[in-house]
Each structure stands twice: as structure tokens, then as C-alpha cells.
mmCIF file of C-alpha atoms in Angstrom:
data_model
loop_
_atom_site.group_PDB
_atom_site.id
_atom_site.type_symbol
_atom_site.label_atom_id
_atom_site.label_comp_id
_atom_site.label_asym_id
_atom_site.label_seq_id
_atom_site.Cartn_x
_atom_site.Cartn_y
_atom_site.Cartn_z
ATOM 1 C CA MET A 1 -22.084 -3.119 -114.542
ATOM 2 C CA GLY A 2 -24.453 -2.734 -111.589
ATOM 3 C CA GLY A 3 -24.200 1.042 -111.823
ATOM 4 C CA ARG A 4 -24.956 0.929 -115.531
ATOM 5 C CA TYR A 5 -28.083 -1.139 -114.938
ATOM 6 C CA ARG A 6 -29.357 1.340 -112.338
ATOM 7 C CA ASP A 7 -28.637 4.335 -114.564
ATOM 8 C CA MET A 8 -30.262 2.730 -117.591
ATOM 9 C CA ARG A 9 -33.371 1.751 -115.637
ATOM 10 C CA HIS A 10 -33.670 5.331 -114.406
ATOM 11 C CA TRP A 11 -33.144 6.888 -117.836
ATOM 12 C CA MET A 12 -35.552 4.523 -119.569
ATOM 13 C CA TYR A 13 -38.284 5.096 -117.010
ATOM 14 C CA ASP A 14 -37.808 8.864 -117.328
ATOM 15 C CA HIS A 15 -38.166 8.420 -121.090
ATOM 16 C CA TYR A 16 -41.381 6.444 -120.531
ATOM 17 C CA LEU A 17 -42.771 9.226 -118.321
ATOM 18 C CA ASP A 18 -42.031 11.868 -120.977
ATOM 19 C CA TYR A 19 -45.141 10.755 -122.879
ATOM 20 C CA PRO A 20 -48.703 11.582 -121.795
ATOM 21 C CA SER A 21 -50.064 8.058 -122.148
ATOM 22 C CA PHE A 22 -49.019 4.414 -122.185
ATOM 23 C CA GLU A 23 -49.910 4.149 -125.869
ATOM 24 C CA GLU A 24 -47.712 7.108 -126.803
ATOM 25 C CA ALA A 25 -44.784 5.807 -124.755
ATOM 26 C CA LEU A 26 -45.139 2.427 -126.423
ATOM 27 C CA LYS A 27 -44.652 4.035 -129.855
ATOM 28 C CA HIS A 28 -41.364 5.713 -128.913
ATOM 29 C CA SER A 29 -38.650 3.257 -127.923
ATOM 30 C CA TYR A 30 -35.743 4.383 -125.811
ATOM 31 C CA PRO A 31 -32.708 5.086 -128.066
ATOM 32 C CA GLY A 32 -30.740 1.888 -128.595
ATOM 33 C CA ILE A 33 -33.547 -0.413 -127.404
ATOM 34 C CA CYS A 34 -35.338 -2.416 -130.100
ATOM 35 C CA PRO A 35 -39.154 -1.962 -130.314
ATOM 36 C CA ASP A 36 -39.886 -5.507 -129.130
ATOM 37 C CA ASP A 37 -37.746 -5.118 -126.010
ATOM 38 C CA TRP A 38 -39.245 -1.689 -125.324
ATOM 39 C CA ALA A 39 -42.762 -3.100 -125.642
ATOM 40 C CA TRP A 40 -41.840 -5.842 -123.188
ATOM 41 C CA LEU A 41 -40.548 -3.251 -120.688
ATOM 42 C CA CYS A 42 -43.654 -1.097 -121.021
ATOM 43 C CA HIS A 43 -46.091 -3.990 -120.621
ATOM 44 C CA ASN A 44 -44.294 -6.084 -118.007
ATOM 45 C CA ILE A 45 -42.631 -3.443 -115.846
ATOM 46 C CA TYR A 46 -43.699 0.176 -116.254
ATOM 47 C CA ASN A 47 -47.410 -0.549 -116.716
ATOM 48 C CA SER A 48 -47.630 -3.486 -114.292
ATOM 49 C CA ALA A 49 -49.807 -3.165 -111.204
ATOM 50 C CA SER A 50 -46.942 -4.072 -108.848
ATOM 51 C CA PHE A 51 -44.615 -1.443 -110.354
ATOM 52 C CA GLN A 52 -47.288 1.264 -110.223
ATOM 53 C CA THR A 53 -48.105 0.401 -106.606
ATOM 54 C CA GLN A 54 -44.465 0.588 -105.555
ATOM 55 C CA SER A 55 -43.960 3.823 -107.496
ATOM 56 C CA THR A 56 -46.943 5.393 -105.725
ATOM 57 C CA LYS A 57 -45.582 4.312 -102.325
ATOM 58 C CA ASN A 58 -42.144 5.750 -103.122
ATOM 59 C CA LYS A 59 -43.641 9.096 -104.151
ATOM 60 C CA ALA A 60 -45.737 9.219 -100.978
ATOM 61 C CA ASN A 61 -42.710 8.440 -98.798
ATOM 62 C CA ARG A 62 -40.620 11.134 -100.475
ATOM 63 C CA ALA A 63 -43.423 13.649 -99.984
ATOM 64 C CA LYS A 64 -43.308 13.041 -96.223
ATOM 65 C CA LEU A 65 -39.647 14.038 -95.952
ATOM 66 C CA PRO A 66 -39.163 17.498 -94.383
ATOM 67 C CA TYR A 67 -36.046 17.928 -96.529
ATOM 68 C CA VAL A 68 -33.568 15.965 -98.627
ATOM 69 C CA HIS A 69 -29.815 15.807 -98.192
ATOM 70 C CA CYS A 70 -27.129 16.969 -100.613
ATOM 71 C CA GLY A 71 -24.538 14.358 -99.693
ATOM 72 C CA GLY A 72 -24.706 12.426 -102.944
ATOM 73 C CA SER A 73 -24.692 8.625 -103.102
ATOM 74 C CA LYS A 74 -21.926 8.119 -100.516
ATOM 75 C CA PRO A 75 -23.367 6.318 -97.457
ATOM 76 C CA PHE A 76 -23.423 8.658 -94.469
ATOM 77 C CA VAL A 77 -21.693 6.137 -92.214
ATOM 78 C CA ASN A 78 -18.660 6.270 -94.550
ATOM 79 C CA TYR A 79 -18.124 9.941 -93.695
ATOM 80 C CA LEU A 80 -17.616 8.925 -90.079
ATOM 81 C CA GLU A 81 -15.568 5.804 -90.806
ATOM 82 C CA ASP A 82 -13.230 7.737 -93.126
ATOM 83 C CA ASP A 83 -12.776 10.549 -90.545
ATOM 84 C CA MET A 84 -14.167 13.073 -93.018
ATOM 85 C CA VAL A 85 -16.281 14.714 -90.309
ATOM 86 C CA ASP A 86 -16.001 15.136 -86.550
ATOM 87 C CA GLY A 87 -19.167 13.513 -85.290
ATOM 88 C CA GLU A 88 -22.813 13.301 -86.287
ATOM 89 C CA ILE A 89 -23.644 17.004 -85.923
ATOM 90 C CA GLU A 90 -20.968 17.965 -88.429
ATOM 91 C CA LEU A 91 -22.120 15.072 -90.624
ATOM 92 C CA PHE A 92 -25.599 16.598 -90.680
ATOM 93 C CA ARG A 93 -24.151 19.978 -91.683
ATOM 94 C CA VAL A 94 -21.932 18.524 -94.433
ATOM 95 C CA THR A 95 -24.804 16.559 -95.963
ATOM 96 C CA HIS A 96 -27.419 19.316 -95.720
ATOM 97 C CA PHE A 97 -25.416 22.455 -96.448
ATOM 98 C CA SER A 98 -23.639 23.567 -99.609
ATOM 99 C CA LYS A 99 -21.179 26.458 -99.835
ATOM 100 C CA THR A 100 -22.735 27.498 -103.141
ATOM 101 C CA LYS A 101 -26.436 26.887 -102.413
ATOM 102 C CA GLY A 102 -26.638 27.131 -98.642
ATOM 103 C CA TRP A 103 -28.950 24.936 -96.541
ATOM 104 C CA VAL A 104 -31.309 22.543 -98.327
ATOM 105 C CA ASN A 105 -34.147 24.387 -96.544
ATOM 106 C CA GLU A 106 -34.855 26.386 -93.389
ATOM 107 C CA VAL A 107 -36.008 23.332 -91.379
ATOM 108 C CA ALA A 108 -32.592 21.674 -91.784
ATOM 109 C CA HIS A 109 -30.914 24.965 -90.834
ATOM 110 C CA LEU A 110 -32.980 25.319 -87.650
ATOM 111 C CA ASN A 111 -32.405 21.677 -86.673
ATOM 112 C CA HIS A 112 -28.655 22.094 -87.033
ATOM 113 C CA ASP A 113 -28.652 25.297 -84.994
ATOM 114 C CA GLN A 114 -30.636 23.559 -82.249
ATOM 115 C CA MET A 115 -28.168 20.657 -82.126
ATOM 116 C CA VAL A 116 -25.183 23.030 -81.953
ATOM 117 C CA GLU A 117 -26.885 25.028 -79.199
ATOM 118 C CA ILE A 118 -27.452 21.895 -77.087
ATOM 119 C CA GLN A 119 -23.841 20.838 -77.584
ATOM 120 C CA GLN A 120 -22.461 24.267 -76.652
ATOM 121 C CA GLN A 121 -24.755 24.575 -73.635
ATOM 122 C CA GLN A 122 -23.457 21.275 -72.280
ATOM 123 C CA GLN A 123 -19.874 22.511 -72.593
ATOM 124 C CA ILE A 124 -20.620 25.844 -70.874
ATOM 125 C CA ASP A 125 -22.877 24.630 -68.078
ATOM 126 C CA PRO A 126 -23.063 20.828 -67.860
ATOM 127 C CA GLN A 127 -26.113 19.806 -65.835
ATOM 128 C CA GLU A 128 -25.556 16.071 -65.978
ATOM 129 C CA ALA A 129 -22.588 13.914 -65.002
ATOM 130 C CA LYS A 130 -22.733 12.257 -68.411
ATOM 131 C CA PRO A 131 -23.452 14.773 -71.215
ATOM 132 C CA LEU A 132 -25.268 13.700 -74.363
ATOM 133 C CA THR A 133 -23.126 12.434 -77.233
ATOM 134 C CA GLN A 134 -23.459 14.008 -80.672
ATOM 135 C CA ARG A 135 -25.518 11.016 -81.847
ATOM 136 C CA GLU A 136 -27.844 11.339 -78.865
ATOM 137 C CA ILE A 137 -28.261 15.063 -79.541
ATOM 138 C CA CYS A 138 -29.141 14.308 -83.162
ATOM 139 C CA ILE A 139 -31.702 11.725 -82.082
ATOM 140 C CA GLU A 140 -33.226 14.186 -79.603
ATOM 141 C CA VAL A 141 -33.628 16.868 -82.278
ATOM 142 C CA LEU A 142 -34.294 14.778 -85.383
ATOM 143 C CA GLY A 143 -36.005 11.703 -83.945
ATOM 144 C CA LYS A 144 -35.329 8.114 -84.962
ATOM 145 C CA LYS A 145 -36.869 4.942 -86.278
ATOM 146 C CA SER A 146 -35.684 1.378 -85.692
ATOM 147 C CA GLY A 147 -32.199 1.083 -87.185
ATOM 148 C CA TYR A 148 -32.500 4.474 -88.929
ATOM 149 C CA PHE A 149 -31.564 7.933 -87.735
ATOM 150 C CA ARG A 150 -33.517 10.748 -89.376
ATOM 151 C CA GLY A 151 -31.128 13.040 -91.201
ATOM 152 C CA LEU A 152 -28.233 10.618 -90.719
ATOM 153 C CA GLY A 153 -29.343 7.502 -92.580
ATOM 154 C CA ASN A 154 -28.890 3.914 -91.448
ATOM 155 C CA GLY A 155 -26.589 3.147 -88.574
ATOM 156 C CA PRO A 156 -26.102 1.111 -85.429
ATOM 157 C CA ARG A 157 -28.782 1.625 -82.832
ATOM 158 C CA PRO A 158 -27.626 3.475 -79.713
ATOM 159 C CA THR A 159 -26.898 1.405 -76.665
ATOM 160 C CA SER A 160 -29.219 1.586 -73.684
ATOM 161 C CA ASN A 161 -28.419 1.377 -69.995
ATOM 162 C CA HIS A 162 -31.922 0.227 -69.082
ATOM 163 C CA GLY A 163 -32.388 -3.406 -68.115
ATOM 164 C CA PHE A 164 -35.505 -5.581 -68.300
ATOM 165 C CA ASP A 165 -37.544 -6.346 -65.218
ATOM 166 C CA THR A 166 -40.106 -9.143 -64.889
ATOM 167 C CA SER A 167 -43.049 -6.999 -66.021
ATOM 168 C CA GLU A 168 -41.159 -5.944 -69.145
ATOM 169 C CA VAL A 169 -40.303 -9.566 -69.985
ATOM 170 C CA ASP A 170 -43.949 -10.565 -69.546
ATOM 171 C CA ARG A 171 -45.008 -7.739 -71.809
ATOM 172 C CA LEU A 172 -42.512 -8.816 -74.462
ATOM 173 C CA HIS A 173 -43.876 -12.355 -74.289
ATOM 174 C CA GLY A 174 -47.367 -10.956 -74.797
ATOM 175 C CA ILE A 175 -46.284 -8.898 -77.791
ATOM 176 C CA ILE A 176 -44.524 -11.865 -79.365
ATOM 177 C CA SER A 177 -47.546 -14.087 -78.778
ATOM 178 C CA SER A 178 -49.879 -11.502 -80.283
ATOM 179 C CA GLN A 179 -47.616 -11.019 -83.271
ATOM 180 C CA GLN A 180 -47.442 -14.762 -83.867
ATOM 181 C CA SER A 181 -51.235 -14.929 -83.894
ATOM 182 C CA ARG A 182 -51.361 -12.175 -86.487
ATOM 183 C CA LEU A 183 -48.789 -13.934 -88.644
ATOM 184 C CA ASP A 184 -50.777 -17.158 -88.485
ATOM 185 C CA SER A 185 -53.959 -15.360 -89.563
ATOM 186 C CA GLN A 186 -52.130 -13.693 -92.456
ATOM 187 C CA ASP A 187 -50.674 -16.878 -93.908
ATOM 188 C CA VAL A 188 -52.847 -16.757 -97.019
ATOM 189 C CA GLU A 189 -51.871 -13.155 -97.704
ATOM 190 C CA LEU A 190 -48.176 -13.983 -97.288
ATOM 191 C CA GLN A 191 -48.476 -16.802 -99.797
ATOM 192 C CA GLU A 192 -49.990 -14.398 -102.324
ATOM 193 C CA GLN A 193 -47.160 -11.957 -101.682
ATOM 194 C CA LYS A 194 -44.639 -14.740 -102.284
ATOM 195 C CA LYS A 195 -46.227 -15.444 -105.659
ATOM 196 C CA THR A 196 -45.953 -11.746 -106.538
ATOM 197 C CA ILE A 197 -42.287 -11.683 -105.481
ATOM 198 C CA ASP A 198 -41.568 -14.765 -107.588
ATOM 199 C CA GLN A 199 -43.207 -13.098 -110.580
ATOM 200 C CA LEU A 200 -41.190 -9.914 -110.054
ATOM 201 C CA GLU A 201 -37.961 -11.906 -109.760
ATOM 202 C CA SER A 202 -38.766 -13.653 -113.029
ATOM 203 C CA ILE A 203 -39.397 -10.314 -114.725
ATOM 204 C CA LEU A 204 -36.148 -8.898 -113.295
ATOM 205 C CA SER A 205 -34.217 -11.902 -114.553
ATOM 206 C CA GLN A 206 -35.580 -11.389 -118.067
ATOM 207 C CA PHE A 207 -34.832 -7.670 -117.851
ATOM 208 C CA GLU A 208 -31.225 -8.216 -116.779
ATOM 209 C CA GLY A 209 -30.740 -10.743 -119.567
ATOM 210 C CA MET A 210 -32.059 -8.226 -122.067
ATOM 211 C CA MET A 211 -29.758 -5.508 -120.684
ATOM 212 C CA GLN A 212 -26.744 -7.836 -120.800
ATOM 213 C CA GLN A 213 -27.523 -8.605 -124.440
ATOM 214 C CA PHE A 214 -27.910 -4.887 -125.128
ATOM 215 C CA PHE A 215 -24.536 -3.946 -123.616
ATOM 216 C CA SER A 216 -22.828 -6.885 -125.340
ATOM 217 C CA SER A 217 -24.218 -5.826 -128.711
ATOM 218 C CA GLN A 218 -22.946 -2.278 -128.219
ATOM 219 C CA GLY A 219 -19.373 -3.389 -127.528
ATOM 220 C CA SER A 220 -16.640 -0.852 -127.006
ATOM 221 C CA ALA A 221 -18.523 1.731 -129.065
ATOM 222 C CA PHE A 222 -21.097 2.209 -126.291
ATOM 223 C CA ARG A 223 -20.517 5.379 -124.334
ATOM 224 C CA PHE A 224 -22.556 7.294 -121.807
ATOM 225 C CA THR A 225 -22.744 10.961 -122.774
ATOM 226 C CA ASP A 226 -22.959 13.816 -120.303
ATOM 227 C CA SER A 227 -26.412 14.675 -121.540
ATOM 228 C CA ALA A 228 -27.685 11.167 -120.825
ATOM 229 C CA THR A 229 -26.730 11.408 -117.184
ATOM 230 C CA GLN A 230 -28.908 14.430 -116.618
#
């Protein structure tokens, strides 16, 4: 049922975007959705300020990506856990290269070649007692954010051999103290955000109830066609 909800939300929003204006979209309900429910969706979700703001942020974030993967919806970490690939470098290749279409773009191709070159160079002429692991090579080439490895998705953060000395502890205390001061000064803003979240949760609850009623009314006759999934 969760998958159906996600697919339906996607298809209905695509239907909404097919029309040049809010007024035009409002006149053309999604097939199988009654006009009153469609009007509620348009007014309370698609045309709401919070939805538009989040949509704009999502588009901006996608635009910053140097490339997208072709690994489908399967979480990247599952490839490793299921022994489908031999390490992170092969994982990058599998999720960014297709036998029929080739590499997703030249940047991904060059990054992969650079990772393979580093790995092969270590095997031919190791310069360090402890060579880099595949994950560490990927991080060196692709970069990383907290808890997220670019090109590899979410995963456990790599371990570090560096300890903390007194100056580092003092610095951490200073950062924590500074952060706490910022949080205190932003209390009013956080309360406003909580109100927005509560409103969104209420809207989502109504939406899910409407969708449950819709699927129940369709019964066993409801089928997803191949054309609807495109």
C-alpha cells in the first residue's frame, strides 16, 4: 500500500503540472479522483506555500548533482550486503554504468577511472604500509558529507584512528556552547516551524484517508496499467 501511495502522489502531481495554471489544473481532475477531492489536493497541497517551497528546494538540490545514478530504487548498501558487488568501486560502476546506455555522463566515467587507477597503483607499487580501502578511495575521489558518501548513498561513516587531545576537546566544548546559544536565540523560529509541521501532518492524514477511501471504493477492479507507470 505504501508503494501505491507514493506512485499515486507522483502521478497526480505530474497531472497537476501538465496544465499551465492553477485554475486550469483545478478544472481537470485526475482520473478516478472526484472533483471535490481533487480541489482539496490542489488547494491544500500542490498550491500551498510549504509544498512550493519544498519543491523549489528539491529542484535546486537536484540541479547541483554532477550526475544521477542508474541503480534504481534498491538502496546501495544492499548491493554490498547481498554480495552483488565486490566493494565500493564496483558498486559505483554498477550504479552509474549501463551495458546498453554506457556511463550516465563523462564525469562519472572519469571518476571511476581515477578510482581504479588509484587502486591499481597501490597494488603495483604500494607506498604506504596500510593501503587505502575501496571506500577510502571513493571518498578521496568523490568527497563525502556527514553520514553520506557522494556517489554511494548513505552508509556508515569511516572509522578514524585520530584521537582527541585537550585542545580539540576545548574546541568541541566551544562549538557546543556556541550552538546552544544559537538554538536558544532561534526558539521562536523553531516554534513556528513546529506549527507548520503540525499543519502538514494534519494535511497528510487527510490525504491518506482520502486515498484509503479511493482504493477501497475501487476494490479488486482497480489495476495499475503500464502507461500509468510512465
